[in-house]
Coordinates of C-alpha atoms and ligand atoms in Angstrom, one line a residue:
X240 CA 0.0 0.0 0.0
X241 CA 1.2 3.3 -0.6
X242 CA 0.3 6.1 1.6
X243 CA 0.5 9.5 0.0
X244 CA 0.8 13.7 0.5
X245 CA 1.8 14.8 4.2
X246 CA 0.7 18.0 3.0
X247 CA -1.6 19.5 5.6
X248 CA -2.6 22.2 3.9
X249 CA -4.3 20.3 1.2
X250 CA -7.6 20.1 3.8
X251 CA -9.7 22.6 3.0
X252 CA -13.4 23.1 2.7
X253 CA -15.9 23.1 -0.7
X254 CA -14.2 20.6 -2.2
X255 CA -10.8 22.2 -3.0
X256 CA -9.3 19.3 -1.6
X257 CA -9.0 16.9 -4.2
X258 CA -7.4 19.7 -6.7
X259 CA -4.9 19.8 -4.2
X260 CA -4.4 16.3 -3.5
X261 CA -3.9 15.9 -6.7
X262 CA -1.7 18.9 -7.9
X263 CA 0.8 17.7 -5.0
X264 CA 1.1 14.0 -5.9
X265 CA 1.6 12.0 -9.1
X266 CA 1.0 8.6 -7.4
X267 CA -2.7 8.5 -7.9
X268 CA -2.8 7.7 -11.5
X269 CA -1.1 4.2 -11.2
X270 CA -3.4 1.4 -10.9
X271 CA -1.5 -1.1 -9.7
X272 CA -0.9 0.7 -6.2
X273 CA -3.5 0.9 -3.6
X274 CA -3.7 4.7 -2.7
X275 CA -4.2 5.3 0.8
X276 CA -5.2 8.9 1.5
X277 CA -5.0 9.9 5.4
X278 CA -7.5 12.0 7.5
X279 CA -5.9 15.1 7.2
X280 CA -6.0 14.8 3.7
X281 CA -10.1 14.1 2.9
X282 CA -12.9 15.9 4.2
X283 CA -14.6 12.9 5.5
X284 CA -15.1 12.9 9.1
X285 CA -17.3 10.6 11.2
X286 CA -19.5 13.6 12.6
X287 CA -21.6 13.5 9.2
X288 CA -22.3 9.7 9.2
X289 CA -25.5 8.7 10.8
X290 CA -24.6 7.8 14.0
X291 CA -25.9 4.0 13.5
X292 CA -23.4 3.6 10.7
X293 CA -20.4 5.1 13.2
X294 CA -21.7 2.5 15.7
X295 CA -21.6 0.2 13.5
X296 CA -18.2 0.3 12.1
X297 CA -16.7 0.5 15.6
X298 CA -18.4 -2.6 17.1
X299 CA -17.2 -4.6 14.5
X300 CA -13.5 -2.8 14.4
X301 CA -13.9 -3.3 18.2
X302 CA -14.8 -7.1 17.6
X303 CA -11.0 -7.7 15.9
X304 CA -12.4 -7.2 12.5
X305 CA -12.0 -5.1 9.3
X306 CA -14.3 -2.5 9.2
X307 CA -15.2 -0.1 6.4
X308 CA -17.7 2.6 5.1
X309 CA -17.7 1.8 1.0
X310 CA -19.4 2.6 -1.8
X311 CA -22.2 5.8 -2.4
X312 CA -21.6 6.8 1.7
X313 CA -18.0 7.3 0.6
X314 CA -18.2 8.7 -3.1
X315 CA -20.9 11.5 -1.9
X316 CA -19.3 12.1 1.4
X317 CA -16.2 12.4 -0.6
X318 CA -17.5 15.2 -2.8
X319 CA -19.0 16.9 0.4
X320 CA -22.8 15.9 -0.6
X321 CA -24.9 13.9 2.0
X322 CA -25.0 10.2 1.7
X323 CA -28.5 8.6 0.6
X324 CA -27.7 5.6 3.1
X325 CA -24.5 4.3 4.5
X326 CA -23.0 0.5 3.3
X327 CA -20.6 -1.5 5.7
X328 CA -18.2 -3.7 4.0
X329 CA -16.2 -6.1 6.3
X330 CA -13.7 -9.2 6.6
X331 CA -16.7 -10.9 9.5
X332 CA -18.5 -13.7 7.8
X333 CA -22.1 -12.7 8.2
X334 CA -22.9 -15.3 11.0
X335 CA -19.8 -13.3 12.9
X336 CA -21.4 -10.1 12.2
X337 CA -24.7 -11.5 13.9
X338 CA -23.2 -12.3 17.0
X339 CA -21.9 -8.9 17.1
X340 CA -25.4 -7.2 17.1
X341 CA -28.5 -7.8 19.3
X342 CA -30.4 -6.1 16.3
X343 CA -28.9 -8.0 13.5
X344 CA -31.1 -10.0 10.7
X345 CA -29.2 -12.4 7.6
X346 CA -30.9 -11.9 4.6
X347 CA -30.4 -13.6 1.2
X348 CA -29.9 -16.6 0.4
X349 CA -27.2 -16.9 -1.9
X350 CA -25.1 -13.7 -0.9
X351 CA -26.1 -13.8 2.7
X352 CA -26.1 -10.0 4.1
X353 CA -26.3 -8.5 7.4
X354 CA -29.0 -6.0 8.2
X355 CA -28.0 -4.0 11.0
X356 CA -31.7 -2.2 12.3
X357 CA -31.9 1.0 14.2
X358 CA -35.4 2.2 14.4
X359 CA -36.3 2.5 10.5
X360 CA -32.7 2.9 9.5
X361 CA -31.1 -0.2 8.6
X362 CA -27.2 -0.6 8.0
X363 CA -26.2 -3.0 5.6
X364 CA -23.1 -5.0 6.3
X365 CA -21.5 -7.8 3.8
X366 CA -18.7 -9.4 3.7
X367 CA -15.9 -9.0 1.2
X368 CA -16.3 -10.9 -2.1
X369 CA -13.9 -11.5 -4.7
X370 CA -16.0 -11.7 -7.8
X371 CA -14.6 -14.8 -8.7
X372 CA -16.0 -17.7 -10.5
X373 CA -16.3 -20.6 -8.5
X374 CA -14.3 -24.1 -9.6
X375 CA -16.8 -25.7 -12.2
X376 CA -19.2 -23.2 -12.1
X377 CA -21.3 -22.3 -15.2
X378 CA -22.3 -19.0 -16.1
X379 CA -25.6 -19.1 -14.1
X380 CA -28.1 -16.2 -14.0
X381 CA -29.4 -15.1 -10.8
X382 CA -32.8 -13.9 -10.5
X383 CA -31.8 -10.9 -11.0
X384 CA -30.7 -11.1 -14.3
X385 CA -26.7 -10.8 -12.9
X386 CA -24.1 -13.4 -14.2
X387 CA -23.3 -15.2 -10.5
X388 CA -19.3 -15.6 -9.9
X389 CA -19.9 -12.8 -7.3
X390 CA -20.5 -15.4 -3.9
X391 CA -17.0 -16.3 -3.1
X392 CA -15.8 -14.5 -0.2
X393 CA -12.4 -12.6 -0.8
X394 CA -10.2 -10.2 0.5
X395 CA -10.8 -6.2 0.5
X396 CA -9.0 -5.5 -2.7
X397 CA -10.7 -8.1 -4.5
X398 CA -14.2 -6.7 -3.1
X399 CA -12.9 -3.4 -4.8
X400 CA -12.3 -4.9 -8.0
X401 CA -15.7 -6.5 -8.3
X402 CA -17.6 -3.5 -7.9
X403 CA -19.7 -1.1 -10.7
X404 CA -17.6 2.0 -10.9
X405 CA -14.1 3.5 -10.2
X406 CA -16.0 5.8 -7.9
X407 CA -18.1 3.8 -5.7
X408 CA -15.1 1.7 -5.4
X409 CA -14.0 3.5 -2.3
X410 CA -13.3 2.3 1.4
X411 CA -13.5 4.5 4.3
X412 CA -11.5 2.9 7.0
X413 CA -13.1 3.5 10.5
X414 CA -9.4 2.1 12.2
X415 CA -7.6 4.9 11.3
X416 CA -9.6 7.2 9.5
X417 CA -8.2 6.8 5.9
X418 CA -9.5 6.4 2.5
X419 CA -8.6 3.3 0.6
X420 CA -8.8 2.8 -2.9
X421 CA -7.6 0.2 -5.3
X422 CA -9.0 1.4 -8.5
X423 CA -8.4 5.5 -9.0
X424 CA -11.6 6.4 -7.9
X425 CA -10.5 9.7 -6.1
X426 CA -8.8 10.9 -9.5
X427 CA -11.6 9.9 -11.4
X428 CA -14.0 12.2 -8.7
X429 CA -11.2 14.8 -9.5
X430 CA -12.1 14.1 -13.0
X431 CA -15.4 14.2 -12.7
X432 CA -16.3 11.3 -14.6
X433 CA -17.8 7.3 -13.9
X434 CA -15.4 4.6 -15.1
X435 CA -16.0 1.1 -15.1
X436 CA -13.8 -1.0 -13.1
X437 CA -12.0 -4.0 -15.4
X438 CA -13.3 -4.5 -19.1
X439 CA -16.9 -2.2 -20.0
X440 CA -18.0 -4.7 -22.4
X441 CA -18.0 -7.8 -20.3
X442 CA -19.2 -6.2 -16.9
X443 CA -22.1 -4.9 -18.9
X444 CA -22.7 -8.7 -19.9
X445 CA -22.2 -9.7 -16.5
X446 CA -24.7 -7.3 -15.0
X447 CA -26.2 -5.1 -18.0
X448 CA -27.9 -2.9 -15.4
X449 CA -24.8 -1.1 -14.8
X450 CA -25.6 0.6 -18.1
X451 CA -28.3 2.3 -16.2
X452 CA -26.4 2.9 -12.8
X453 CA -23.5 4.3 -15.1
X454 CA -26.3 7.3 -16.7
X455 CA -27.7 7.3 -13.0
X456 CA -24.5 8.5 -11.1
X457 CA -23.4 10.6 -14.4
X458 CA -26.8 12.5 -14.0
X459 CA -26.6 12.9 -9.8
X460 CA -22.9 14.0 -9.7
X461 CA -23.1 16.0 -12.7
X462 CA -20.1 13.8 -14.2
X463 CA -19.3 12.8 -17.8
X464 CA -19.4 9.0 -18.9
X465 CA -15.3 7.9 -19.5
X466 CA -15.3 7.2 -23.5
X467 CA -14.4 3.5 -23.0
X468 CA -17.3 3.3 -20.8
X469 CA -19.6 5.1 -22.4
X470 CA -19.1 3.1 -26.3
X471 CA -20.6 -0.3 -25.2
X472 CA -24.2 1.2 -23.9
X473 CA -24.8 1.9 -27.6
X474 CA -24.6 -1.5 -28.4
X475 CA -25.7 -3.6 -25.5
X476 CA -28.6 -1.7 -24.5
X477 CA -31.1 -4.7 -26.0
X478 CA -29.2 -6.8 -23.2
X479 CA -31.9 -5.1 -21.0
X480 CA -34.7 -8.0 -22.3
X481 CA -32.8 -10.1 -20.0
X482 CA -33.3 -8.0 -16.6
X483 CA -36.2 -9.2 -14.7
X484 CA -39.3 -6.5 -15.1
X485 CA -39.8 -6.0 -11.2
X486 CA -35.8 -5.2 -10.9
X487 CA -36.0 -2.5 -13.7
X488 CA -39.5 -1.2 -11.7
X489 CA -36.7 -0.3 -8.9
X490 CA -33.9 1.1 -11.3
X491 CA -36.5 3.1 -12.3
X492 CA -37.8 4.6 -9.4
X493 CA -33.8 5.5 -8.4
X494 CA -33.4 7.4 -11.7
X495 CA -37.0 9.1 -11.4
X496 CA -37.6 10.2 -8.0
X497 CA -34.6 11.8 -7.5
X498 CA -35.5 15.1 -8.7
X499 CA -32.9 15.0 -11.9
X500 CA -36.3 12.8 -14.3
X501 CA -36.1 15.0 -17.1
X502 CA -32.4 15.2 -17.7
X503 CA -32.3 11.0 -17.2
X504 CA -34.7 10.7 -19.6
X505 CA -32.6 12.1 -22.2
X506 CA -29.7 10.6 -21.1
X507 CA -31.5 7.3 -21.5
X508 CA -33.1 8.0 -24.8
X509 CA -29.3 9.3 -26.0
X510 CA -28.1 5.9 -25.5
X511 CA -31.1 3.6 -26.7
X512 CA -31.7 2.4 -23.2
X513 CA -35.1 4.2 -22.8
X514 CA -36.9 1.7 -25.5
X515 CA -36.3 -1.6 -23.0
X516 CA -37.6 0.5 -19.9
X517 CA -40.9 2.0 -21.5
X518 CA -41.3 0.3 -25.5
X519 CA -44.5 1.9 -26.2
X520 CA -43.7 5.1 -25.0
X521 CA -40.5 5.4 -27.0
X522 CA -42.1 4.3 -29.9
X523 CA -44.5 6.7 -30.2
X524 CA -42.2 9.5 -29.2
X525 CA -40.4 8.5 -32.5
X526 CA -43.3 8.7 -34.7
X527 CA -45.1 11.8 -32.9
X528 CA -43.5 15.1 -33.1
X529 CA -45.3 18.1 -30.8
X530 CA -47.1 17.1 -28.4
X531 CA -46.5 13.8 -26.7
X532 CA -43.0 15.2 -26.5
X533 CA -44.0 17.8 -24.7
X534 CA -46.2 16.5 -22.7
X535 CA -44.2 13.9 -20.9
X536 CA -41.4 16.8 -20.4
X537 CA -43.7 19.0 -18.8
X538 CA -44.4 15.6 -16.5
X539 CA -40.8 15.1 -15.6
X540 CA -40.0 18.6 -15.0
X541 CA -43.1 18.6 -13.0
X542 CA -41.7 16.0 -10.9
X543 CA -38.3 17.4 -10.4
X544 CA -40.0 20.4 -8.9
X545 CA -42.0 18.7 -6.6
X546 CA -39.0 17.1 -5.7
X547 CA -37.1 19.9 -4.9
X548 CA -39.7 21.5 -3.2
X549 CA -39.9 18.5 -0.9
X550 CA -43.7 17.5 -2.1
X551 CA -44.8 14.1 -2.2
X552 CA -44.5 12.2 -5.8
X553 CA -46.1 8.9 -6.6
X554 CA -44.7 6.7 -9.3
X555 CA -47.9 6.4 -10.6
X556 CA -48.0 9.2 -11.5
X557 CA -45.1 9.0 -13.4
X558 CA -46.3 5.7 -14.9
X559 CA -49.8 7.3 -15.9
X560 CA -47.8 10.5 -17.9
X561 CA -45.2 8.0 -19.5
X562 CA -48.5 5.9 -21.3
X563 CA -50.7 8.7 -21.5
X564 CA -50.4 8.8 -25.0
X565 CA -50.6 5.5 -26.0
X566 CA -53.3 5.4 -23.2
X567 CA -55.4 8.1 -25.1
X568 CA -54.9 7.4 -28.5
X569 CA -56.3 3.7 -28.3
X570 CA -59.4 5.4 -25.9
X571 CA -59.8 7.9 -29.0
X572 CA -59.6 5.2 -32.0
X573 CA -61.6 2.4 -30.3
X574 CA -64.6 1.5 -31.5
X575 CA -66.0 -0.8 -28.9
X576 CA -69.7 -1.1 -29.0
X577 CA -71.7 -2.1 -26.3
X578 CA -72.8 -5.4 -26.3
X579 CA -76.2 -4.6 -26.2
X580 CA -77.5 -0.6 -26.7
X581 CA -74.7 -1.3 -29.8
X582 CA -73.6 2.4 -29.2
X583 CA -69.8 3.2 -28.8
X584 CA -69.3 2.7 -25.4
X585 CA -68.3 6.1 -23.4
X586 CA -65.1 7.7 -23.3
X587 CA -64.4 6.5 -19.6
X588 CA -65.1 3.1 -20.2
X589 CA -63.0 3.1 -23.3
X590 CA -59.9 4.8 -21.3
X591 CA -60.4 1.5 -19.0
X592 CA -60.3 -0.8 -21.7
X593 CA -56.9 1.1 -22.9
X594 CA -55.3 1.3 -19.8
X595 CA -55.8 -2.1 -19.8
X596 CA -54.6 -3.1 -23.0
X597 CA -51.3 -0.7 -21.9
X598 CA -50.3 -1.7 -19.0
X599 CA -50.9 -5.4 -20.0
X600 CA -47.7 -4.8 -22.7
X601 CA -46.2 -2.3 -20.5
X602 CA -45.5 -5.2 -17.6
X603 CA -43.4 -7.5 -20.2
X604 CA -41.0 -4.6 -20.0
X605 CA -41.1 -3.3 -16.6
X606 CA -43.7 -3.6 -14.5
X607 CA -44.8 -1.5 -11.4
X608 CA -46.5 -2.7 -8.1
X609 CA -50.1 -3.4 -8.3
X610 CA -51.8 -0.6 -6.3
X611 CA -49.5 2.2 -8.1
X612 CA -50.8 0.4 -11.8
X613 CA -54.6 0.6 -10.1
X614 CA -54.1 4.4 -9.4
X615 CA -52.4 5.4 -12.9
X616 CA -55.8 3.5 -14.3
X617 CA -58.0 6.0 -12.2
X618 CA -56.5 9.0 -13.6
X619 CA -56.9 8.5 -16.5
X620 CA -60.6 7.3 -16.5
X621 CA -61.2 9.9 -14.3
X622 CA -59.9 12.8 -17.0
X623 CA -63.3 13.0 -18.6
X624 CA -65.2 13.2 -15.6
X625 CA -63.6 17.2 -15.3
X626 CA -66.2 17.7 -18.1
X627 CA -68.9 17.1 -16.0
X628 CA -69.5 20.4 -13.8
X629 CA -73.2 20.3 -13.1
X630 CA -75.2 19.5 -10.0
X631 CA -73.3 18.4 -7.1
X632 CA -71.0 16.2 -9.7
X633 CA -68.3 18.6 -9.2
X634 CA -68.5 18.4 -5.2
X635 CA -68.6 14.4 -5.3
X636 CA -65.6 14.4 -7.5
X637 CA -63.4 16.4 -4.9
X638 CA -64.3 13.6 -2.1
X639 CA -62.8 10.7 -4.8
X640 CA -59.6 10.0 -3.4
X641 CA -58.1 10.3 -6.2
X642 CA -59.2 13.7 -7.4
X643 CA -55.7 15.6 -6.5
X644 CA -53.5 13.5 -8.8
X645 CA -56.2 13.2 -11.4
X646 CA -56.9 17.0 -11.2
X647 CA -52.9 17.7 -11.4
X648 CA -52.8 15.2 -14.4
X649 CA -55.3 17.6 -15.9
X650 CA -53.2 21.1 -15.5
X651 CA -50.6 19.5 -16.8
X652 CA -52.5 18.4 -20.4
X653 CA -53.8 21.8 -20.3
X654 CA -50.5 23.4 -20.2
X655 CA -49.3 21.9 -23.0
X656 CA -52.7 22.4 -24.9
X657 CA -54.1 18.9 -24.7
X658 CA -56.9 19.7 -22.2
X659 CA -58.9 23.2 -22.6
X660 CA -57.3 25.7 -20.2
X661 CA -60.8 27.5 -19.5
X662 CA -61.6 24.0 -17.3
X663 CA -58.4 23.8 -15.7
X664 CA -59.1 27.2 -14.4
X665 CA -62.6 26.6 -13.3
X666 CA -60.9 23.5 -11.0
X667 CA -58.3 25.4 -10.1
X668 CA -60.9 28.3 -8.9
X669 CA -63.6 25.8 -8.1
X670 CA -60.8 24.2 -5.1
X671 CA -60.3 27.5 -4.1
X672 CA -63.5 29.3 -3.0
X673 CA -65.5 28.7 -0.1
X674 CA -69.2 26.2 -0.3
X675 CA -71.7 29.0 -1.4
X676 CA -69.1 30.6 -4.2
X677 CA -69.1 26.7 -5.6
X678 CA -72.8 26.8 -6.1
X679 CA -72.3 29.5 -8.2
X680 CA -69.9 28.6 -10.2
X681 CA -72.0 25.5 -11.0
X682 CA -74.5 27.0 -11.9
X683 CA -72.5 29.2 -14.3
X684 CA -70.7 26.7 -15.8
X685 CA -70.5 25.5 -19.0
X686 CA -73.6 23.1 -19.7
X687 CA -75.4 24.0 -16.3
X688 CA -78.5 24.6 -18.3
X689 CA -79.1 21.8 -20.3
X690 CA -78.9 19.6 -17.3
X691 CA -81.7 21.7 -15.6
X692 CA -83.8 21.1 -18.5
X693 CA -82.8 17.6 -18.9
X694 CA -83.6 16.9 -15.1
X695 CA -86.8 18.8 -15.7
X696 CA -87.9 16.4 -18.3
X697 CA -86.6 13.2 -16.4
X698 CA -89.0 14.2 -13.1
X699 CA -92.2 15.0 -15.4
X700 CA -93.4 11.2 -16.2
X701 CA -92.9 10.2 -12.6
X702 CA -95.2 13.3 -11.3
X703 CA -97.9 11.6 -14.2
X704 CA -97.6 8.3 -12.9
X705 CA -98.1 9.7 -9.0
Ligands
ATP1049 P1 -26.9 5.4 -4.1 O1 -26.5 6.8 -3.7 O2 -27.9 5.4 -5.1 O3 -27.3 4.5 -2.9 P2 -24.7 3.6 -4.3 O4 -23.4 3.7 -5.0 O5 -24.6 3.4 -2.8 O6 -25.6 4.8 -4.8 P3 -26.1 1.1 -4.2 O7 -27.1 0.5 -5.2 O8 -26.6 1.5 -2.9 O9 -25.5 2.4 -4.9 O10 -24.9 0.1 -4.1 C1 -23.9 0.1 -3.1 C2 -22.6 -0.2 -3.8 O11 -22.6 -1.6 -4.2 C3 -22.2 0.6 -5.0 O12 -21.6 1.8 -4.7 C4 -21.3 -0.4 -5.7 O13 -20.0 -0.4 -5.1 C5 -21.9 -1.8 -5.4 N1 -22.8 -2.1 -6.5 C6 -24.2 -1.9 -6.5 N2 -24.7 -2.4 -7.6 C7 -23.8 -3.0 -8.3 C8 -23.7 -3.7 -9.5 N3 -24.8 -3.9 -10.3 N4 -22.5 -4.2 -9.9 C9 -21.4 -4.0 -9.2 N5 -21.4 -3.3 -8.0 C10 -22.5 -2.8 -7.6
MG1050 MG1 -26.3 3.2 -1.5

């Protein structure tokens, strides 16, 4: 191991640190040393772990084991951004890491894990692997769609060599404080850019979800894809048939909830990865110019705002802008009768049938949990039901529990001219003013009258029969 810079001045806040680390040492660009960087010269300290991850390390360290803080904790605590959870890699076989903890559960079967719980925070501990093949072992296929030669135990440089990316290749180590890594990860955070560790081509075989994680981190950190990384997506992106449709559900939410949608979405049509997430969506974004387009931006930036402003999102309704389209145009072209008036059936029933129909092809891709598919199928059926402003419709419609992301999927078609903008308004005011003002407005709205007269007419042969 080589431990470099003893320059103390190279600590410094805002991130100045690694320009200076790496202005004042040469070492860090040879691979085949393990870089070493000390305390004084990164700005991680323990004060901004969660204190369950600190507690963590030390029992173990305490326990006569290797203990370190590795992967995202490090890279974003690294580049002075706060860690989305905190992963614990150690030389303690999971059984010893048990016995360590009162509050410890194993899961998985095949790569056994330790979950470390703390309330609703949970530390995950796993023991170092070496991402080699076991003796006579076939290429197998976990259910995850990843190539298994990853179950071996190993040492902590092979754990580093088995992992994604240069950057998220990194070790924190809690016995003295230092940063460890094998694979050049701290210049490539200098650099700025995500580098796969070993051979792009075949690690994207291996596991061709990285070809998402790799557009994920570069869109988070605001990093550039390293050329030699970057080149295979173009080609392997098809390799995406393979992943299972529930573990592309969860890729997805971690590229689209994380308040950077509309700038992932580009990335991933860029590279021809979006097609194998959402077919039908891509598909008609090719052969639609205007407004789907637009729409669906609108959607994402709509999201990242929310986002930001700390407001609840929902995947579905993510899900319901993303098939919208295809959604509406099979509602609009159907010509379902009903089986026994013969008449076209109404537009709600037809957006059922549709939603159906979508969502149906939609899962062979990637497919969502249940209850969010349930909810992106009520708003759209319940988009024509704005129409209906007369009565105490209007007042029933705000008790539906799904009113507020139906109502939200409306402004968003009328901003981009798919809805009328007059109704949106009238919603929009309709939320606003008090009980008597909404009586009003009923009674002014659009189509009030005919359904007087049409009520009128209803009540007339039941006062004859009387
Ligand atoms: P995030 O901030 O999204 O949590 P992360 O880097 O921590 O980012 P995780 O999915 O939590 O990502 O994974 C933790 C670590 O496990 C990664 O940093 C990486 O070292 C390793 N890892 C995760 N997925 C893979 C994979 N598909 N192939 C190789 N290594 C992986
Ligand atoms: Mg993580």
């Amino acid at each position: 191991m080589k431990i470099i810079g003893n320059n103390k001045s190279a600590i410094q806040k805002g991130g100045g640190w690694l320009k200076r680390l790496f202005s004042s040492t040469e070492q860090a660009s040879t691979r085949a040393e393990c870089l070493v960087i000390p305390r004084s010269e990164h700005p991680i300290s323990r004060r901004q772990m969660s204190r369950n991850a600190v507690k963590v390390l030390n029992r173990i360290d305490q326990g006569g084991y290797s203990s370190f803080l590795v992967g995202g904790g490090v890279r974003d605590l690294m580049l002075e951004r706060e860690p989305k959870d905190f992963d614990v890699a150690t030389n303690a076989t999971p059984d010893e890491v048990k016995s360590l903890f009162r509050n410890c559960r194993l899961i998985g079967r095949r790569f056994r894990l330790a979950h470390v719980h703390f309330g609703r925070e949970i530390i995950e501990v796993a023991t170092f692997r070496s991402g080699q093949e076991s003796v006579g072992e076939e290429s197998v296929q976990s259910e995850q769609g990843m190539i298994l030669r990853d179950n071996q135990y190993g040492t902590l440089e092979e754990d580093a060599w088995r992992r994604d990316f240069t950057i998220n290749a990194l070790y924190y180590n809690i016995a003295d404080f230092s940063v460890v890594d094998f694979t050049g990860g701290v210049e490539d955070l200098h650099k700025g850019q995500i580098r796969m560790i070993g051979d792009s081509l075949q690690r994207y075989q291996e596991d061709p979800v990285r070809m998402l994680r790799a557009v994920r981190f570069a869109v988070k950190l605001g990093f550039s894809i390293e050329k030699s990384t970057e080149k295979p997506i173009f080609e392997l992106a098809a390799l995406l048939e393979q992943i299972p449709q529930a573990r592309l559900y969860e890729e997805f939410l971690k590229m689209f909830q994380s308040g950077q949608a509309l700038e992932t979405f580009e990335r991933l049509r860029h590279y021809g990865l979006f097609r194998f997430l959402f077919p039908m969506t891509d598909r008609m974004l090719d052969q639609e110019e205007g407004f789907p387009h637009n729409f669906l931006l609108r959607a994402l930036e709509n999201t990242d705002q929310r986002v930001a402003q700390g407001k609840p999102i929902t995947p579905a309704f993510l899900i319901a802008a993303l098939l919208w389209e295809d959604v509406r145009t099979r509602a609009e072209t159907s010509e379902d009768k009903h089986p026994e008036t013969g008449k076209r059936l109404p537009e709600n029933v037809r957006l059922h049938r549709a939603g159906q129909d979508v969502l149906r092809l939609q899962r062979k891709s990637l497919s969502m949990p249940k209850r969010f598919a349930i909810m992106a199928q009520e708003i759209w059926e319940l988009q024509p039901r704005f129409q209906r402003r007369n009565g105490r419709q209007p007042h029933r419609f705000m008790e539906h529990p799904r009113f507020r992301a139906a109502y939200d999927f409306l402004l968003l078609r009328a901003e981009v001219g798919e809805s009328d903008t007059e109704l949106a308004q009238w919603w929009t005011d309709f939320q606003k003013v008090n009980v008597s003002e909404r009586d009003g407005m009923v009674s002014e709205a659009p189509g009030a009258e005919k359904t007087k007269k049409r009520r009128r007419r209803r009540r007339r042969p039941q006062q004859k029969s009387d």
